[in-house]
Tab-separated table of C-alpha atoms in Angstrom:
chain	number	residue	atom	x	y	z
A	1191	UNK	CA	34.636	17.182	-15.039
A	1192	UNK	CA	36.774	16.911	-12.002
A	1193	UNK	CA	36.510	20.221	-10.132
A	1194	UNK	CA	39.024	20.183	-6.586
A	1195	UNK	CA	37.739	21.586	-3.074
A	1196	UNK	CA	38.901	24.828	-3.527
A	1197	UNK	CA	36.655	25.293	-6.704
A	1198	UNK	CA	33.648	23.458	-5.484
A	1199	UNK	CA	33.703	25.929	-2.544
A	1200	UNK	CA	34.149	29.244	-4.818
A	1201	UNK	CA	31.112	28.009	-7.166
A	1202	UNK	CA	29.086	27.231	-3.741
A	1203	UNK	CA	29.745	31.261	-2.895
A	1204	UNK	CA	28.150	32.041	-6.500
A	1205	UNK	CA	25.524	30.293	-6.545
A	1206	UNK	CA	24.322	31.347	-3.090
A	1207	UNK	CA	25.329	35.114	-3.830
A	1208	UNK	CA	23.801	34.706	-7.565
A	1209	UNK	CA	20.622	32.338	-7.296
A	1210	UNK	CA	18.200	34.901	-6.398
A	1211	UNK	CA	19.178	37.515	-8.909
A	1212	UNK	CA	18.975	34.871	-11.423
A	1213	UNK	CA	16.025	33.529	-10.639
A	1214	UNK	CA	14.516	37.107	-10.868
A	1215	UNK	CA	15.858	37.451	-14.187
A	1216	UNK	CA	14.040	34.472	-15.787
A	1217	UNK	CA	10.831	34.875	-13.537
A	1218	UNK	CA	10.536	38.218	-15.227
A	1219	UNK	CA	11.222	36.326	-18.725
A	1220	UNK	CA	9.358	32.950	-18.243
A	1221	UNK	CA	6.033	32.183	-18.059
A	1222	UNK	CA	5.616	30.045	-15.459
A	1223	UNK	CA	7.571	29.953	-12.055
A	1224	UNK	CA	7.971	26.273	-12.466
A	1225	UNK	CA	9.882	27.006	-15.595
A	1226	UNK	CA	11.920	30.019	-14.081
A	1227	UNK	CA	13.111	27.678	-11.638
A	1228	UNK	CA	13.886	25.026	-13.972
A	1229	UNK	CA	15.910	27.400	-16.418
A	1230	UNK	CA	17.771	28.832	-13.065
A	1231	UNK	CA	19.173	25.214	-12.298
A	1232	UNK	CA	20.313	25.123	-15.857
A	1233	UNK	CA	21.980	28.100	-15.829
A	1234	UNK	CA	24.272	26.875	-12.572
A	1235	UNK	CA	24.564	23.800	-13.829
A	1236	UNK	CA	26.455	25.055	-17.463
A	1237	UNK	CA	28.036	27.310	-15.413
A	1238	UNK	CA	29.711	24.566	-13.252
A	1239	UNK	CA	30.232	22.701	-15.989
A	1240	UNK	CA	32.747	25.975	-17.714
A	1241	UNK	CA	33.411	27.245	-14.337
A	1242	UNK	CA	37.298	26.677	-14.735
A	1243	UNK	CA	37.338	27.876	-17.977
A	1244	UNK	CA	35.566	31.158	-17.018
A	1245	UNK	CA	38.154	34.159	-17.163
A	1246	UNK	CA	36.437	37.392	-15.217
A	1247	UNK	CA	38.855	39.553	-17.036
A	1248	UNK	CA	36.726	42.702	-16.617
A	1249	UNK	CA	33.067	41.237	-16.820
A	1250	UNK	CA	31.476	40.538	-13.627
A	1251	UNK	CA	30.575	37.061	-13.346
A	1252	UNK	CA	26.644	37.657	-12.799
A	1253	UNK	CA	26.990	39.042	-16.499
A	1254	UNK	CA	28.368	35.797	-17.471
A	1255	UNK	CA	25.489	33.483	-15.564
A	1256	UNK	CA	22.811	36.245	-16.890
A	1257	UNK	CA	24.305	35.485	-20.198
A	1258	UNK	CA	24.133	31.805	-19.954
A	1259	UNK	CA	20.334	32.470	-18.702
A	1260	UNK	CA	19.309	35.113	-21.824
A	1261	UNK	CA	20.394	32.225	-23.916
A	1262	UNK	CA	18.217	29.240	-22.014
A	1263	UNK	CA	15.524	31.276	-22.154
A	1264	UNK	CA	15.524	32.333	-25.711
A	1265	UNK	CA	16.397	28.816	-26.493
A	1266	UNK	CA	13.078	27.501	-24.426
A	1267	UNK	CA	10.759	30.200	-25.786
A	1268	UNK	CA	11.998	28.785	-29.102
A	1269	UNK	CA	11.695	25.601	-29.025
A	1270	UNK	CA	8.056	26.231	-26.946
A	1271	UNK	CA	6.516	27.907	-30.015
A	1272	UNK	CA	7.375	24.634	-31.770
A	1273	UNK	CA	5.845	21.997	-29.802
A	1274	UNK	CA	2.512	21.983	-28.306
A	1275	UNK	CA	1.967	20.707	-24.958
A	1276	UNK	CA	-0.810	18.999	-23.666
A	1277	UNK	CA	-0.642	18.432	-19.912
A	1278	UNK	CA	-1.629	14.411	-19.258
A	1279	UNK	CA	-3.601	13.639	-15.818
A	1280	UNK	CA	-2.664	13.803	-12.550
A	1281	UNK	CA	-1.548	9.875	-11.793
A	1282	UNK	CA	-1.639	10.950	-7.873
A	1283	UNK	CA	-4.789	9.827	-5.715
A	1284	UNK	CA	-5.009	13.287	-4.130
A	1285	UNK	CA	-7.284	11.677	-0.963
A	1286	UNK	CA	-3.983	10.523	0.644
A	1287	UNK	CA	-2.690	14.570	0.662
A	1288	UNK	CA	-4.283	17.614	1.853
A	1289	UNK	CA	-3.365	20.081	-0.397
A	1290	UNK	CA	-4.315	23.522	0.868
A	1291	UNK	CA	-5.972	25.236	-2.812
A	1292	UNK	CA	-4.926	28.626	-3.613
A	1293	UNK	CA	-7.851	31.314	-3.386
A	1294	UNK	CA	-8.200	31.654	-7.426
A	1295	UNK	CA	-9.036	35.487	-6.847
A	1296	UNK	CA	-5.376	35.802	-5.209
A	1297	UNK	CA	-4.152	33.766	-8.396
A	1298	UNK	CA	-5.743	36.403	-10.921
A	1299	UNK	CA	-5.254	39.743	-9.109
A	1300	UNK	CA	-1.053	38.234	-9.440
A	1301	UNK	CA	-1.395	37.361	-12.885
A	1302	UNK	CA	-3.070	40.124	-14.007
A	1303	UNK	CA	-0.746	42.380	-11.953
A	1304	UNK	CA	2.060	40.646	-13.435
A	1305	UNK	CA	0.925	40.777	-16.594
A	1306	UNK	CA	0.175	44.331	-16.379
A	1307	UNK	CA	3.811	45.289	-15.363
A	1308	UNK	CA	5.225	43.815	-18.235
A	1309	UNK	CA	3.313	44.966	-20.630
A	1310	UNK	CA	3.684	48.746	-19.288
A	1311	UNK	CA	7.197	47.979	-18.958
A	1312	UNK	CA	7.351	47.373	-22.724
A	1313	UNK	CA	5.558	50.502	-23.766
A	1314	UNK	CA	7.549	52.276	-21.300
A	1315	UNK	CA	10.325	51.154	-23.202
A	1316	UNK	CA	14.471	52.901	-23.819
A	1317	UNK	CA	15.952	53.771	-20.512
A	1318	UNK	CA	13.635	54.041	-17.599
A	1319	UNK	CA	12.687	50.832	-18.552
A	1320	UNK	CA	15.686	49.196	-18.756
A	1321	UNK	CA	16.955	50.426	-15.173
A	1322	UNK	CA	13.849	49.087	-14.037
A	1323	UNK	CA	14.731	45.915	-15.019
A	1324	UNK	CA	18.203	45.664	-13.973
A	1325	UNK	CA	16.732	47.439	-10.515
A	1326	UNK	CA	13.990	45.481	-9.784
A	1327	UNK	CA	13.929	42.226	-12.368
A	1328	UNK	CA	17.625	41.390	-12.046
A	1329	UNK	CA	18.179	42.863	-8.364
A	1330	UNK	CA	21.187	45.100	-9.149
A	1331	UNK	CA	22.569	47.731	-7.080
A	1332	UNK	CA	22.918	50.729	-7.908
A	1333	UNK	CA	26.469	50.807	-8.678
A	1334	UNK	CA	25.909	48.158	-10.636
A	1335	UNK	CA	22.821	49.500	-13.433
A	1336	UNK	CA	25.535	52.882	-13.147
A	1337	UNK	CA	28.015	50.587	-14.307
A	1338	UNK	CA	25.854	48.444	-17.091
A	1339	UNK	CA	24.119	51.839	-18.067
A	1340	UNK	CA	27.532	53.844	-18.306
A	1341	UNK	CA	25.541	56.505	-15.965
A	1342	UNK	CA	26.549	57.913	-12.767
A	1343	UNK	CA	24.203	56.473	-9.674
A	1344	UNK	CA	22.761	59.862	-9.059
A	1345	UNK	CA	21.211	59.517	-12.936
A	1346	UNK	CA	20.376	55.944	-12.258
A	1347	UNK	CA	18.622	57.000	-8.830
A	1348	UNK	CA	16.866	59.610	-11.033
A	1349	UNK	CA	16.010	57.093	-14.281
A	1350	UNK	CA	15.004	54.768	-11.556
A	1351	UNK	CA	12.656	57.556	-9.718
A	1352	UNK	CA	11.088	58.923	-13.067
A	1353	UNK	CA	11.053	55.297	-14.698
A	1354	UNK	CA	8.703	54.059	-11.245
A	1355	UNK	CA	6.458	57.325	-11.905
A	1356	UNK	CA	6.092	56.653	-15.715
A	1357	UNK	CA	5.383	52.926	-14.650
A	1358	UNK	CA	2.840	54.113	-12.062
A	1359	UNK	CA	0.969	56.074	-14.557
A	1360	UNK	CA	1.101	53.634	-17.421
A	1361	UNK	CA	-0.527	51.006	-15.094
A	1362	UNK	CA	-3.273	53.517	-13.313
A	1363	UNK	CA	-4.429	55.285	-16.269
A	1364	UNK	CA	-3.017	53.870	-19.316
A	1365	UNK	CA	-0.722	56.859	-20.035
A	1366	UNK	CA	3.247	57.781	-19.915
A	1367	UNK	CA	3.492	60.879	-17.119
A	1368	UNK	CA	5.410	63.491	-18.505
């Protein structure tokens, strides 16, 4: 793969307009950060790989690298229900580093708050839902859910507005709001 300054340059302006939404995407998807960030390098690096072959036509190309990311991550949660992984020891002599330990109450409240978004999120379910997702999980504006949705962005600001109240209530009291 020989790709010429000009190219190298237009995939640089991708990635940095593209890595964050990305990453989003798969943190919302993955279960660990270290593996969201893992499948994000993935994802640019098959896209450099088929960057030249890539033909916008009339997708956007954060469909395409969202595409390319669905499938890692389907693929990984795949192959993770097949093998079982036992984490070995730490090699590292951890007196020569001063490792600053996260408060383990901090830890829980974000897992458990993380935890309890996604699971409202999929009893919220149909279309509130997903504009939340492309809103908040994937970062899109909203021009862009209109456009993904086929809505107009006055129904997406609404979905979006109703979606966050239905959320709210599923999470405080266990219950969709009307």
């Amino acid at each position: 793969m020989t790709l010429n300054a000009e190219t190298m340059a237009r995939f640089a302006q991708v990635y940095r307009d593209n890595r964050g939404a990305v990453y989003a995407y798969l943190y919302g998807r993955a279960p660990e950060h270290d593996l969201a960030e893992d499948l994000t390098s993935e994802t640019f690096v098959r896209a450099l790989r088929a960057f030249d072959a890539y033909v916008a036509g009339d997708r956007p190309i954060r469909a395409w690298l969202f595409t390319i990311a669905r499938n890692l991550v389907t693929d990984e949660m795949k192959s993770a229900r097949r093998r079982r992984q036992t984490p070995l020891p730490d090699m590292l002599d951890e007196s020569r580093f001063v490792v600053a330990e996260p408060d383990p109450a901090e830890l829980v409240s974000a897992g458990h708050a993380r935890d309890s978004i996604r699971s409202s999120l999929a009893r919220l379910g149909g279309d509130q839902a997903r504009c939340l997702v492309l809103r908040f999980f994937e970062e899109r504006s909203i021009g862009e859910t209109s456009t993904v949705m086929r809505r107009s962005p006055g129904a997406i600001k609404a979905l979006q507005h109703r979606g966050i109240d239905s959320l709210r209530a599923l999470i405080t009291t266990g219950a969709i709001a009307p």
